[in-house]
Coordinates of C-alpha atoms and ligand atoms in Angstrom, one line a residue:
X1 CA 9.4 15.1 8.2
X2 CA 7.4 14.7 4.5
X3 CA 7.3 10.8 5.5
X4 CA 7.9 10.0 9.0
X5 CA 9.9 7.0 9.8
X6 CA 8.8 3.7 11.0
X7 CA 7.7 4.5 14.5
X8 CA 8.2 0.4 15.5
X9 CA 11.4 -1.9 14.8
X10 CA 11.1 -5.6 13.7
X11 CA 10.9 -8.1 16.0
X12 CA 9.8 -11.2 13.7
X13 CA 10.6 -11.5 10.3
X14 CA 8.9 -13.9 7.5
X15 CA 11.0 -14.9 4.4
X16 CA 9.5 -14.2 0.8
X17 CA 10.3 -16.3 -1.9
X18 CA 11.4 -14.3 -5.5
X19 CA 10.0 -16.6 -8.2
X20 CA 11.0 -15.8 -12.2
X21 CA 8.8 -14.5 -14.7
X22 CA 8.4 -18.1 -16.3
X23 CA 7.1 -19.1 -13.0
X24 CA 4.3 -16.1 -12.6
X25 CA 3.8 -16.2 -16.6
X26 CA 2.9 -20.1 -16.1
X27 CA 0.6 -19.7 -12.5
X28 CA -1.4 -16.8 -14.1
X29 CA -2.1 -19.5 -17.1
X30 CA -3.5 -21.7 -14.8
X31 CA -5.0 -19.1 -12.7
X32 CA -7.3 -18.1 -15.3
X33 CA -5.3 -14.4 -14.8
X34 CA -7.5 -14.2 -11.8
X35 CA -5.0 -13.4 -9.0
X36 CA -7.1 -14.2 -6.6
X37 CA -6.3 -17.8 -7.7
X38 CA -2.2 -17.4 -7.1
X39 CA -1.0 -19.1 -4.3
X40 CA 0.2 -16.0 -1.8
X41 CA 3.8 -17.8 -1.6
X42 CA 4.7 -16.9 -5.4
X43 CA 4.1 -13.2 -4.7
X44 CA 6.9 -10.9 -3.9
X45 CA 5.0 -7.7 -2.9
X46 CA 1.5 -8.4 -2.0
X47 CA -0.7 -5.6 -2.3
X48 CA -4.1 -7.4 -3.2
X49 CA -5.5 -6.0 0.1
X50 CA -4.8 -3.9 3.8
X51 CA -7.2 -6.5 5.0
X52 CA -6.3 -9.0 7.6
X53 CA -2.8 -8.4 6.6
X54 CA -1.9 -6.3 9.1
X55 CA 1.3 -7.1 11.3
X56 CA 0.3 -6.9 14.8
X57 CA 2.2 -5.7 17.9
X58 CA 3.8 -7.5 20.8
X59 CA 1.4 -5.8 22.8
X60 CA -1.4 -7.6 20.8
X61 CA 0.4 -11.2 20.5
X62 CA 1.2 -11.0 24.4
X63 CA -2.9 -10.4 24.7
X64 CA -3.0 -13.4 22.5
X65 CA -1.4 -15.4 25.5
X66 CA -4.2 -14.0 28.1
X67 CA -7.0 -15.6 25.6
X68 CA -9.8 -16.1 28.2
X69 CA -11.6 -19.1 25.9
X70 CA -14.9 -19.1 28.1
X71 CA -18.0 -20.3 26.2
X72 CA -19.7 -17.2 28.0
X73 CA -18.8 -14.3 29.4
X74 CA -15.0 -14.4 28.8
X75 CA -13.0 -11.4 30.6
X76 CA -11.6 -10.5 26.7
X77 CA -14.9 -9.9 25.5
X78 CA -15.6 -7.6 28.9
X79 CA -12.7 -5.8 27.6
X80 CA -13.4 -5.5 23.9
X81 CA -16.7 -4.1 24.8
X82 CA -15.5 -1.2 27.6
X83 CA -13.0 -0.6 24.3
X84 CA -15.3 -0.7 21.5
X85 CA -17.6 1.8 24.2
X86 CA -15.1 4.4 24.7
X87 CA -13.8 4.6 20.9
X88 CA -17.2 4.6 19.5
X89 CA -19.7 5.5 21.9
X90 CA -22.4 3.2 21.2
X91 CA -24.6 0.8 23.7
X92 CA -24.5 -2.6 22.4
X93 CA -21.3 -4.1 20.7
X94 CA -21.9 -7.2 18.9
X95 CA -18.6 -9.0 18.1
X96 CA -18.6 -11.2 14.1
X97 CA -16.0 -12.7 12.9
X98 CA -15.7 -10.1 10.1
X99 CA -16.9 -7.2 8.6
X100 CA -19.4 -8.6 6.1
X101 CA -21.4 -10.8 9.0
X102 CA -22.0 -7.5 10.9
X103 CA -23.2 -5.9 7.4
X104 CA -25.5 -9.5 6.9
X105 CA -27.1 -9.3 10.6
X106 CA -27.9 -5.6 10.6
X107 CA -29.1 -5.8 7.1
X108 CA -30.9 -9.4 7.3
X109 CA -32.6 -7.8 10.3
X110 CA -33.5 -4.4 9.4
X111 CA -33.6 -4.2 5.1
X112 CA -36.7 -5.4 3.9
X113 CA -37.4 -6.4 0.4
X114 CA -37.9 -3.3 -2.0
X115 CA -36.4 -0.9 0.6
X116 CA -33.0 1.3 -0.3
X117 CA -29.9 1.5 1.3
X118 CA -28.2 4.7 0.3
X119 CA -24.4 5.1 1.1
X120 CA -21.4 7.7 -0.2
X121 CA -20.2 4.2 -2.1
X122 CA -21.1 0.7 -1.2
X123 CA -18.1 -1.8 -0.9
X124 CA -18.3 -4.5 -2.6
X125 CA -19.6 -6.9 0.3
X126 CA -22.0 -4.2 1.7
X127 CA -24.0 -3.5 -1.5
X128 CA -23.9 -7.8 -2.1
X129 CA -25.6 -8.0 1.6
X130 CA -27.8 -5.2 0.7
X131 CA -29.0 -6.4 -2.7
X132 CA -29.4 -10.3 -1.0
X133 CA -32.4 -8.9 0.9
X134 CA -34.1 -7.6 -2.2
X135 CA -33.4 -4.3 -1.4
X136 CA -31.3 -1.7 -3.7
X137 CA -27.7 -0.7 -2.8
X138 CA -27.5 3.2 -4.0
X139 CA -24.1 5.4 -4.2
X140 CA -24.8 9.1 -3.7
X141 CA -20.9 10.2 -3.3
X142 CA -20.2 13.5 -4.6
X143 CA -20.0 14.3 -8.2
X144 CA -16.2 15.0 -7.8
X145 CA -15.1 11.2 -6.0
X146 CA -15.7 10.1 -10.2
X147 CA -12.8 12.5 -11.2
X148 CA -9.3 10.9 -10.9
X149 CA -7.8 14.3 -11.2
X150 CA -9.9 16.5 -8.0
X151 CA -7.8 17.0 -5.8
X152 CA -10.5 18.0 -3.3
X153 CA -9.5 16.9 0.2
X154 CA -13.0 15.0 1.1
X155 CA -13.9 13.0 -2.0
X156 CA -15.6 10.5 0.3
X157 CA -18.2 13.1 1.0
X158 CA -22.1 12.2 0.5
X159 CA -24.2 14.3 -1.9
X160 CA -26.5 15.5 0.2
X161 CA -29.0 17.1 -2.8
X162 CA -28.8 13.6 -4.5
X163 CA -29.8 12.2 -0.6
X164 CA -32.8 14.6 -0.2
X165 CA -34.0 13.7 -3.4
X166 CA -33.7 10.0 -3.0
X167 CA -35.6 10.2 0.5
X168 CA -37.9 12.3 -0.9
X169 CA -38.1 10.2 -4.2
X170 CA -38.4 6.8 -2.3
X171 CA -39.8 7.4 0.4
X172 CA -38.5 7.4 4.7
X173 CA -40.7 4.0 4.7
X174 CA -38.0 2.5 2.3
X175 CA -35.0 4.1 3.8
X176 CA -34.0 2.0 7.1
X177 CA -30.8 3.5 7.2
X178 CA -28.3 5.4 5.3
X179 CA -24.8 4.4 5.9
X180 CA -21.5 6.3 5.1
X181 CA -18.5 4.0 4.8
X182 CA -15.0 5.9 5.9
X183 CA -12.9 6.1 4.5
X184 CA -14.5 5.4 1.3
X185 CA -12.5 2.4 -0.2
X186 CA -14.5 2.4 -3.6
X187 CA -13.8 5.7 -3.8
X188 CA -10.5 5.6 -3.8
X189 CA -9.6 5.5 0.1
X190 CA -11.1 8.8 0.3
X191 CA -11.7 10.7 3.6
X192 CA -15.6 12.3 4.6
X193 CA -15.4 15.2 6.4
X194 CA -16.6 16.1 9.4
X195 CA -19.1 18.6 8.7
X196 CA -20.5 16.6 6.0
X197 CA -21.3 13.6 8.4
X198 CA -22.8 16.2 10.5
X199 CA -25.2 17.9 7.7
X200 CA -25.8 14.2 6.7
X201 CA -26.7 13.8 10.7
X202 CA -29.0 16.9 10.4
X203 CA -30.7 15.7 7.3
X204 CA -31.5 12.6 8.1
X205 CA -32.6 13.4 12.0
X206 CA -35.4 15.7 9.5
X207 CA -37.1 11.8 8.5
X208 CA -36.5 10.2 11.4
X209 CA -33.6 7.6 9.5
X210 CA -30.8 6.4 11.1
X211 CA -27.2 6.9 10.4
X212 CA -24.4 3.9 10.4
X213 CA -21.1 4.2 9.4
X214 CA -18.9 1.4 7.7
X215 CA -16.1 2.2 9.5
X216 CA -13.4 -0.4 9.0
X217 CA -10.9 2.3 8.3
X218 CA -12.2 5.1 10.8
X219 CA -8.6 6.3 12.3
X220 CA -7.2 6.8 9.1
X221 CA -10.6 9.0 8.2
X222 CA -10.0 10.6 11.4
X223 CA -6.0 11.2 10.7
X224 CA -7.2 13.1 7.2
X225 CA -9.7 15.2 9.2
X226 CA -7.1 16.1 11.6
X227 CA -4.5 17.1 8.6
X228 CA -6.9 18.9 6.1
X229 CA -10.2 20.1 8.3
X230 CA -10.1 23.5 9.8
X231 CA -10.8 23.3 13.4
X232 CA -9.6 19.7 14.0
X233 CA -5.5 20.1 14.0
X234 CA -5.1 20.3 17.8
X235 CA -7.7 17.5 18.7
X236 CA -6.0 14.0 19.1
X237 CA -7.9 11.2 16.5
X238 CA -9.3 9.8 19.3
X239 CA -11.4 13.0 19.9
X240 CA -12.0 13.1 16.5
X241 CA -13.3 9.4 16.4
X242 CA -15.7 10.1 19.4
X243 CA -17.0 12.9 17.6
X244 CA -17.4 11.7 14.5
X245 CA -19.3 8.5 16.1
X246 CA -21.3 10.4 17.9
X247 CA -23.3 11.7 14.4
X248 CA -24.1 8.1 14.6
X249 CA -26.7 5.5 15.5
X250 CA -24.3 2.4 15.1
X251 CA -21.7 1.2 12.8
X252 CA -20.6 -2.4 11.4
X253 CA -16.7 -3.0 11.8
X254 CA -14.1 -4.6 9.6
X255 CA -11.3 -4.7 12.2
X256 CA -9.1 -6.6 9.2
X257 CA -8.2 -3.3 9.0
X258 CA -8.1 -0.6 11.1
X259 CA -8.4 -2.8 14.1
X260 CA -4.8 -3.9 12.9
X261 CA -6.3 -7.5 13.7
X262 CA -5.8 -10.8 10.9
X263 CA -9.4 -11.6 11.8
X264 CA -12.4 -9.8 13.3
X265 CA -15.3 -7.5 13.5
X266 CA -18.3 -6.0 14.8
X267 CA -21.6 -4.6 14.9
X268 CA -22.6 -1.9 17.3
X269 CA -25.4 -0.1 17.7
X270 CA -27.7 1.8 20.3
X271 CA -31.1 0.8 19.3
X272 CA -32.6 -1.9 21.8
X273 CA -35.1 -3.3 19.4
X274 CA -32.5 -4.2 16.7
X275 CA -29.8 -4.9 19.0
X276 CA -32.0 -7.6 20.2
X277 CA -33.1 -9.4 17.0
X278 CA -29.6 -9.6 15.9
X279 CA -27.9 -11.0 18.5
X280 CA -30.7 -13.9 18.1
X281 CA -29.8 -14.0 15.1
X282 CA -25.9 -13.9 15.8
X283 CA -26.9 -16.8 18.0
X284 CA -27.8 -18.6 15.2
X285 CA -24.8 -18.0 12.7
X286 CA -21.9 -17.1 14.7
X287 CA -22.0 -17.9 18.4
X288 CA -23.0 -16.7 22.0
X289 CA -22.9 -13.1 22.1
X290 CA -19.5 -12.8 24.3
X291 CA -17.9 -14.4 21.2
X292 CA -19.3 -13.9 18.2
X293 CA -17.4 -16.3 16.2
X294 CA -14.0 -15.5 17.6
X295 CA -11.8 -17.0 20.0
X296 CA -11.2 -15.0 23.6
X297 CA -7.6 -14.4 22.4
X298 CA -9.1 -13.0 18.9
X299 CA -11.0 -10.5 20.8
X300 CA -8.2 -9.0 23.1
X301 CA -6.4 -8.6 19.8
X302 CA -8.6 -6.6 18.5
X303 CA -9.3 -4.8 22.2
X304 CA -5.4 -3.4 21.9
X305 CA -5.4 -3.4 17.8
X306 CA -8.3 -0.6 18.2
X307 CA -6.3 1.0 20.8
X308 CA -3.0 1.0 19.1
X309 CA -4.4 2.3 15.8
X310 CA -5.3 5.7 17.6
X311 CA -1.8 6.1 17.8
X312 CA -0.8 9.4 15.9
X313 CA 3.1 8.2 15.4
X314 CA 1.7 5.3 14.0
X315 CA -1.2 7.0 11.9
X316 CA 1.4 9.6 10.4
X317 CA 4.0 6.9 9.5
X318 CA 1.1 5.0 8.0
X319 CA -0.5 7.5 5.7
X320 CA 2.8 9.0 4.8
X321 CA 4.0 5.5 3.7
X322 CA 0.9 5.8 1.2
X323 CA 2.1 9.0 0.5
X324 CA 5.6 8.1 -0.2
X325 CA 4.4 5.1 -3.1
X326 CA 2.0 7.5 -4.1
X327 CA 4.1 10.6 -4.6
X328 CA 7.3 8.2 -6.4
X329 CA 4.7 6.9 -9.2
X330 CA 3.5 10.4 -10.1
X331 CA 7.1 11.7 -10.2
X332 CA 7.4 8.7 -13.1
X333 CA 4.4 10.2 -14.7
X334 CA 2.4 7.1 -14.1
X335 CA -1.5 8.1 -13.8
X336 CA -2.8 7.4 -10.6
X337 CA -6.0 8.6 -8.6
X338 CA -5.5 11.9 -7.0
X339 CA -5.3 12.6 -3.6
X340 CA -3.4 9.7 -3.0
X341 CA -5.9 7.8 -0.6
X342 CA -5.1 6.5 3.1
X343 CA -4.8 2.7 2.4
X344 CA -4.1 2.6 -0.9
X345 CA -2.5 4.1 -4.1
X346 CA -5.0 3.8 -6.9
X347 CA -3.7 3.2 -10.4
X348 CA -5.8 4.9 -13.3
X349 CA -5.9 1.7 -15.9
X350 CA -7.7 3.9 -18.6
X351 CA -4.7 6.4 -18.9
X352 CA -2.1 3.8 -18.1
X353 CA -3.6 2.0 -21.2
X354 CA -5.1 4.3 -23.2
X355 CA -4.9 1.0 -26.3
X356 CA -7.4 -1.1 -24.2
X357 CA -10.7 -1.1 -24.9
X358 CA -12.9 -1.6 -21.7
X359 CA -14.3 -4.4 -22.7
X360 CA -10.3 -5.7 -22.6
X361 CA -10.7 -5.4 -19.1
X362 CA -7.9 -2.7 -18.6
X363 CA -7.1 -2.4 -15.1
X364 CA -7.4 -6.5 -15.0
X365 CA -4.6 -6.5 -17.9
X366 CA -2.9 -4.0 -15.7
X367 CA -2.8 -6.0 -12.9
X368 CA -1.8 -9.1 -14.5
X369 CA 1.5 -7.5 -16.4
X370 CA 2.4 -6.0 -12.9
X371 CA 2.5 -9.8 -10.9
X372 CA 3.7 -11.3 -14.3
X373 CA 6.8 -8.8 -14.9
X374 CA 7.3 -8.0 -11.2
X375 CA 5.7 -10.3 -8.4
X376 CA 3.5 -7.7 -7.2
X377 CA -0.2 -8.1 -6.7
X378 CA -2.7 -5.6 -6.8
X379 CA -6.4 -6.1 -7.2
X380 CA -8.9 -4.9 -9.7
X381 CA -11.4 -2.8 -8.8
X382 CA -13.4 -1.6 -12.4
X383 CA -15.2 -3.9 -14.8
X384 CA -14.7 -7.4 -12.7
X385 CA -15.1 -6.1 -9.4
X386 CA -18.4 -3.4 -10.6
X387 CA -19.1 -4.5 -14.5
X388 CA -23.3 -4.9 -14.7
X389 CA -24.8 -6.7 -17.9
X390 CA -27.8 -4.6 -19.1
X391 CA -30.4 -7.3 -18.9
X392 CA -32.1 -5.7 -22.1
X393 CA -29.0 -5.6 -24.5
X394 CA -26.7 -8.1 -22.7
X395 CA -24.3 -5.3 -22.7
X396 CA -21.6 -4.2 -20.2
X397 CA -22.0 -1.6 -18.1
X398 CA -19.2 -0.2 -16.8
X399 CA -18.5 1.6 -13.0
X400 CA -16.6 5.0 -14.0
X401 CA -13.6 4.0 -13.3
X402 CA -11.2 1.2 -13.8
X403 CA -8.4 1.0 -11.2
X404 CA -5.6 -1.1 -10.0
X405 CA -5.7 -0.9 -6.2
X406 CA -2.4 -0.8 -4.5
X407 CA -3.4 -1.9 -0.8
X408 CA -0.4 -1.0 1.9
X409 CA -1.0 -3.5 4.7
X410 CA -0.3 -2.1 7.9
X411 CA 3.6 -2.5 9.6
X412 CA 4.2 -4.8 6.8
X413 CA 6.6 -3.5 4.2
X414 CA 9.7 -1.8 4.8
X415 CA 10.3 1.4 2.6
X416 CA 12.4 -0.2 0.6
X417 CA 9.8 -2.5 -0.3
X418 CA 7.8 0.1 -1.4
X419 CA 10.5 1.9 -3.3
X420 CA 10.9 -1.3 -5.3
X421 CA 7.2 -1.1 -6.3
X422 CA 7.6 2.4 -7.6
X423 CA 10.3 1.7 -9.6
X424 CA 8.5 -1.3 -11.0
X425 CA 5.7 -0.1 -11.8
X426 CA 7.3 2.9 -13.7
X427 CA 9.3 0.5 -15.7
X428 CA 6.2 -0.8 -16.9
X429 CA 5.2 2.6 -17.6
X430 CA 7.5 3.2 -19.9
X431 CA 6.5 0.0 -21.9
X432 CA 2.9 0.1 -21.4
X433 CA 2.4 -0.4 -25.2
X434 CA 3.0 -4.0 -24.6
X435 CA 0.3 -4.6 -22.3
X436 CA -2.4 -7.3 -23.9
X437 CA -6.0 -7.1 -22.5
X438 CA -7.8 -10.5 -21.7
X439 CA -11.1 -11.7 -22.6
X440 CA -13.7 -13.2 -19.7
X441 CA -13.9 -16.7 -20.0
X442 CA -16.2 -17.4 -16.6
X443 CA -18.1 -15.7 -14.8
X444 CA -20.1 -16.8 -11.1
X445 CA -23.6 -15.2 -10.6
X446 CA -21.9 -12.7 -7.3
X447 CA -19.0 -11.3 -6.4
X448 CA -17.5 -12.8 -9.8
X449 CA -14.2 -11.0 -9.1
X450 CA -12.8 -13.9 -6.6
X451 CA -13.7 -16.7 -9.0
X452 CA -13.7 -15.1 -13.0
X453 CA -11.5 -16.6 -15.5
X454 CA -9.8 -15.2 -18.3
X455 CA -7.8 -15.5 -21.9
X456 CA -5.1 -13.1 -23.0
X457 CA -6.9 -11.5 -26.0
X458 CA -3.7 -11.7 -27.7
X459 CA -0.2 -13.1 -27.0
X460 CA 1.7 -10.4 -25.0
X461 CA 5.0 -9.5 -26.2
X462 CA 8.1 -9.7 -24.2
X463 CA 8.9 -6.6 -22.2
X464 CA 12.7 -5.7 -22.5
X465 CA 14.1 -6.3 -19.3
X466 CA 15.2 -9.4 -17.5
X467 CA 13.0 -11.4 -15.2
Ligands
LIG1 C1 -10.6 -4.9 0.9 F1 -11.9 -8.0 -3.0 N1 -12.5 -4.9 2.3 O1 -10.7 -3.7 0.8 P1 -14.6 -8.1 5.6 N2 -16.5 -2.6 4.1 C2 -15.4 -2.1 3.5 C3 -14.4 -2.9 3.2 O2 -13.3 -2.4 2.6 C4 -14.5 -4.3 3.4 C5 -15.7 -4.8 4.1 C6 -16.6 -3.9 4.4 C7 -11.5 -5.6 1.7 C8 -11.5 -7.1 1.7 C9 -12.2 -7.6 0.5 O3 -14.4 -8.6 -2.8 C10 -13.7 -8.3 -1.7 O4 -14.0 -8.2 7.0 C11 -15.3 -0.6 3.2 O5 -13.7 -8.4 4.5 O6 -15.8 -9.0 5.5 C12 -13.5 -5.2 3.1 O7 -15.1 -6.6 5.5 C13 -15.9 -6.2 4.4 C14 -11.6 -7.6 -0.7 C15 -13.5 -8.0 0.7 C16 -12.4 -8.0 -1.8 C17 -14.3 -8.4 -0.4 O8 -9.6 -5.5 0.4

């Protein structure tokens, strides 16, 4: 099959509201055109992330009902832990209540100011936790993740000249870690191959550095090595994820995703030393080590969510899904980034509106016309998300590409769904002249994306078609 079927049926469904154009046109006015700032309940197709929006399984809500809610030493945290051991091979296992608090502990514990964290590319939250310690957040992917149109199968891949250099430029005394997030979401969703986190492995064991991995979508990683990596078709992804892991000296979790969970995460790791001062310092932020900052039922969740997303009916169904919007929108003609990634279609802002200037914000403008026209949310990920000022000229510098990101969440939209989104978005296609950009009216000091406000640089002009 070119897209497998659903390998689930629905058990529980949740009504969405269709709002009219007049509606979105007057929320986005007083959203500032953020859509971040849109209540959820006035989208039709929400594809603003894959995080913490999975559906989760029967399985996982009837592990919901055996929530052991112990202060210490509940039996669902016994369980997480034998899980978290067995996928990822590492000693400790530190449960947070999200990705971003096992990216603050390890890096509040082990980055000192002035030091470097080098990674294929930082997301968002990870180089934001890097550079809070003072320390410099670099992106060493290969050359080739900065072309929409390379279609080469491991775009996530690091560049290991650029990493040699940097070591060598820098310093092992500034390096504490490198980190390789999989797949890369910045990137594009795209996968890293085995044998480059094995040379990556080699190179670094040469300065004695350790290697994490960010690895909130590590079975879909594993699902791409398994389709496009000689050698790895007739290994299941859980081999491949015990493999992969064990080039590895820890990792920090998102489980939003990949652990098909609405909440959680973690941080494990097999160094003693550090595993210590962070859980003393999880103490302090989060909770007693058998929680973390989650409730019992929270962590069996997660226990079976890690388990279920190994699944390779439900890995193949998930990426072909992808696939599927993906492979609709280029039939259209509409410009996305190629290969189509594993959580996401990317859509290429700068050739879908070749009349905005960057500093219109293009891919923000994109975004915008798609919930205004359509209910459908994407999110930005160019000049809000990754836009620098040049402290000398006050200038914008802009990240090399400016994207719409079309996040699938996981067991949530039928194909249908989907199809409608495709068609949408290459009606809009066709009357991309109409598109206005916006100006930036606020910005905050981080992370401005979530909070920035804009003005339509000029009044759009109707699109012909009904709302
Ligand atoms: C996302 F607009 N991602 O892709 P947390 N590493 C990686 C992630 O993709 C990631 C985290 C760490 C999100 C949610 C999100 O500005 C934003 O559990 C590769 O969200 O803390 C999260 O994991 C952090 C979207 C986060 C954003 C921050 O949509």
């Amino acid at each position: 099959m070119k897209f497998p079927s659903e390998p689930f049926k629905i058990k529980v469904v949740e009504p969405i509201r269709r709002t009219t154009r007049e509606e979105r046109d007057r929320l986005l006015r007083e959203a500032g055109y953020n859509l971040f700032q849109v209540p959820a309940e006035s989208v039709y197709v929400d594809l603003l992330t894959d995080s913490g929006t999975s559906a989760m399984s029967d399985n996982q809500w009837a592990g919901m009902m055996l929530g052991d809610e112990s202060y210490a030493g509940s039996r669902n945290y016994y369980h997480f832990e034998e899980t978290v051991r067995s996928i990822f091979g590492y000693q400790h296992v530190i449960p947070t209540h999200q990705g971003r608090m096992a990216e603050n502990l390890l890096f509040s514990t082990v980055v000192k100011p002035g030091m470097c964290v080098p990674n294929n590319i930082h997301f968002d939250t990870t180089r934001a936790n890097v550079e809070h310690q003072g320390a410099q957040a670099l992106d060493l992917v290969i050359k080739e993740a900065y072309d929409p149109h390379c279609e080469a199968p491991f775009k996530g891949n690091m560049d290991l000249m650029r990493l040699e250099e940097t070591i060598n430029r820098v310093g092992r005394a500034h390096i504490p870690l490198v980190m390789l997030t999989i797949t890369n979401n910045s990137g594009g969703g795209q996968p890293v191959s085995m044998e480059n986190i094995r040379r990556t492995r080699a190179l670094v064991d040469r300065y004695g550095i350790p290697l994490f991995f960010d690895a909130c979508r590590f079975a879909e990683n594993c699902f791409f090595i398994k389709e496009r990596e000689p050698g790895y078709a007739e290994k299941s992804v859980l081999e491949i994820a015990q493999e992969l892991f064990g080039y590895g000296h820890g990792c920090t979790m998102s489980a939003k995703k990949d652990g098909l969970v609405n909440i959680g995460g973690f941080l494990s790791l097999n160094d003693d030393r550090w595993a210590q001062d962070i859980t003393n310092m999880l103490i302090l932020v989060e909770g007693f080590p058998t929680y973390g900052g989650l409730a019992g039922r929270d962590l069996e969740a997660m226990a079976r969510g890690l388990r279920e997303v190994l699944d390779e009916a439900y890995l193949s169904f998930r990426i072909g899904q992808v696939r599927y919007l993906g492979e609709m929108l280029e039939q259209a003609g509409v410009p996305i980034l190629k290969p189509i990634g594993g959580h996401a279609v990317y859509l290429n802002a700068r050739e879908f509106l070749p009349h905005l200037d960057r500093d219109r914000f293009p891919a923000q403008s994109l975004a915008v016309a798609l919930y205004r026209e359509y209910g459908i949310r994407g999110v930005e990920i160019g000049t809000v998300m990754f836009g620098k000022k040049d402290a000398a000229t006050g200038r914008t510098i802009h990240p090399e590409l400016e994207l719409v990101r079309l996040a699938i969440p996981r067991r949530v939209y039928t194909n249908m769904q989907i199809a409608y989104v495709a068609e949408s978005i290459a009606e809009l296609y066709r009357c991309r002249d109409s598109v206005r950009g916006l100006a930036m009216t606020y910005e905050a000091p981080v992370l401005r994306h979530f909070t920035a406000r804009f003005e339509e640089a000029q009044q759009p002009s109707l699109l012909r078609r009904a709302s």
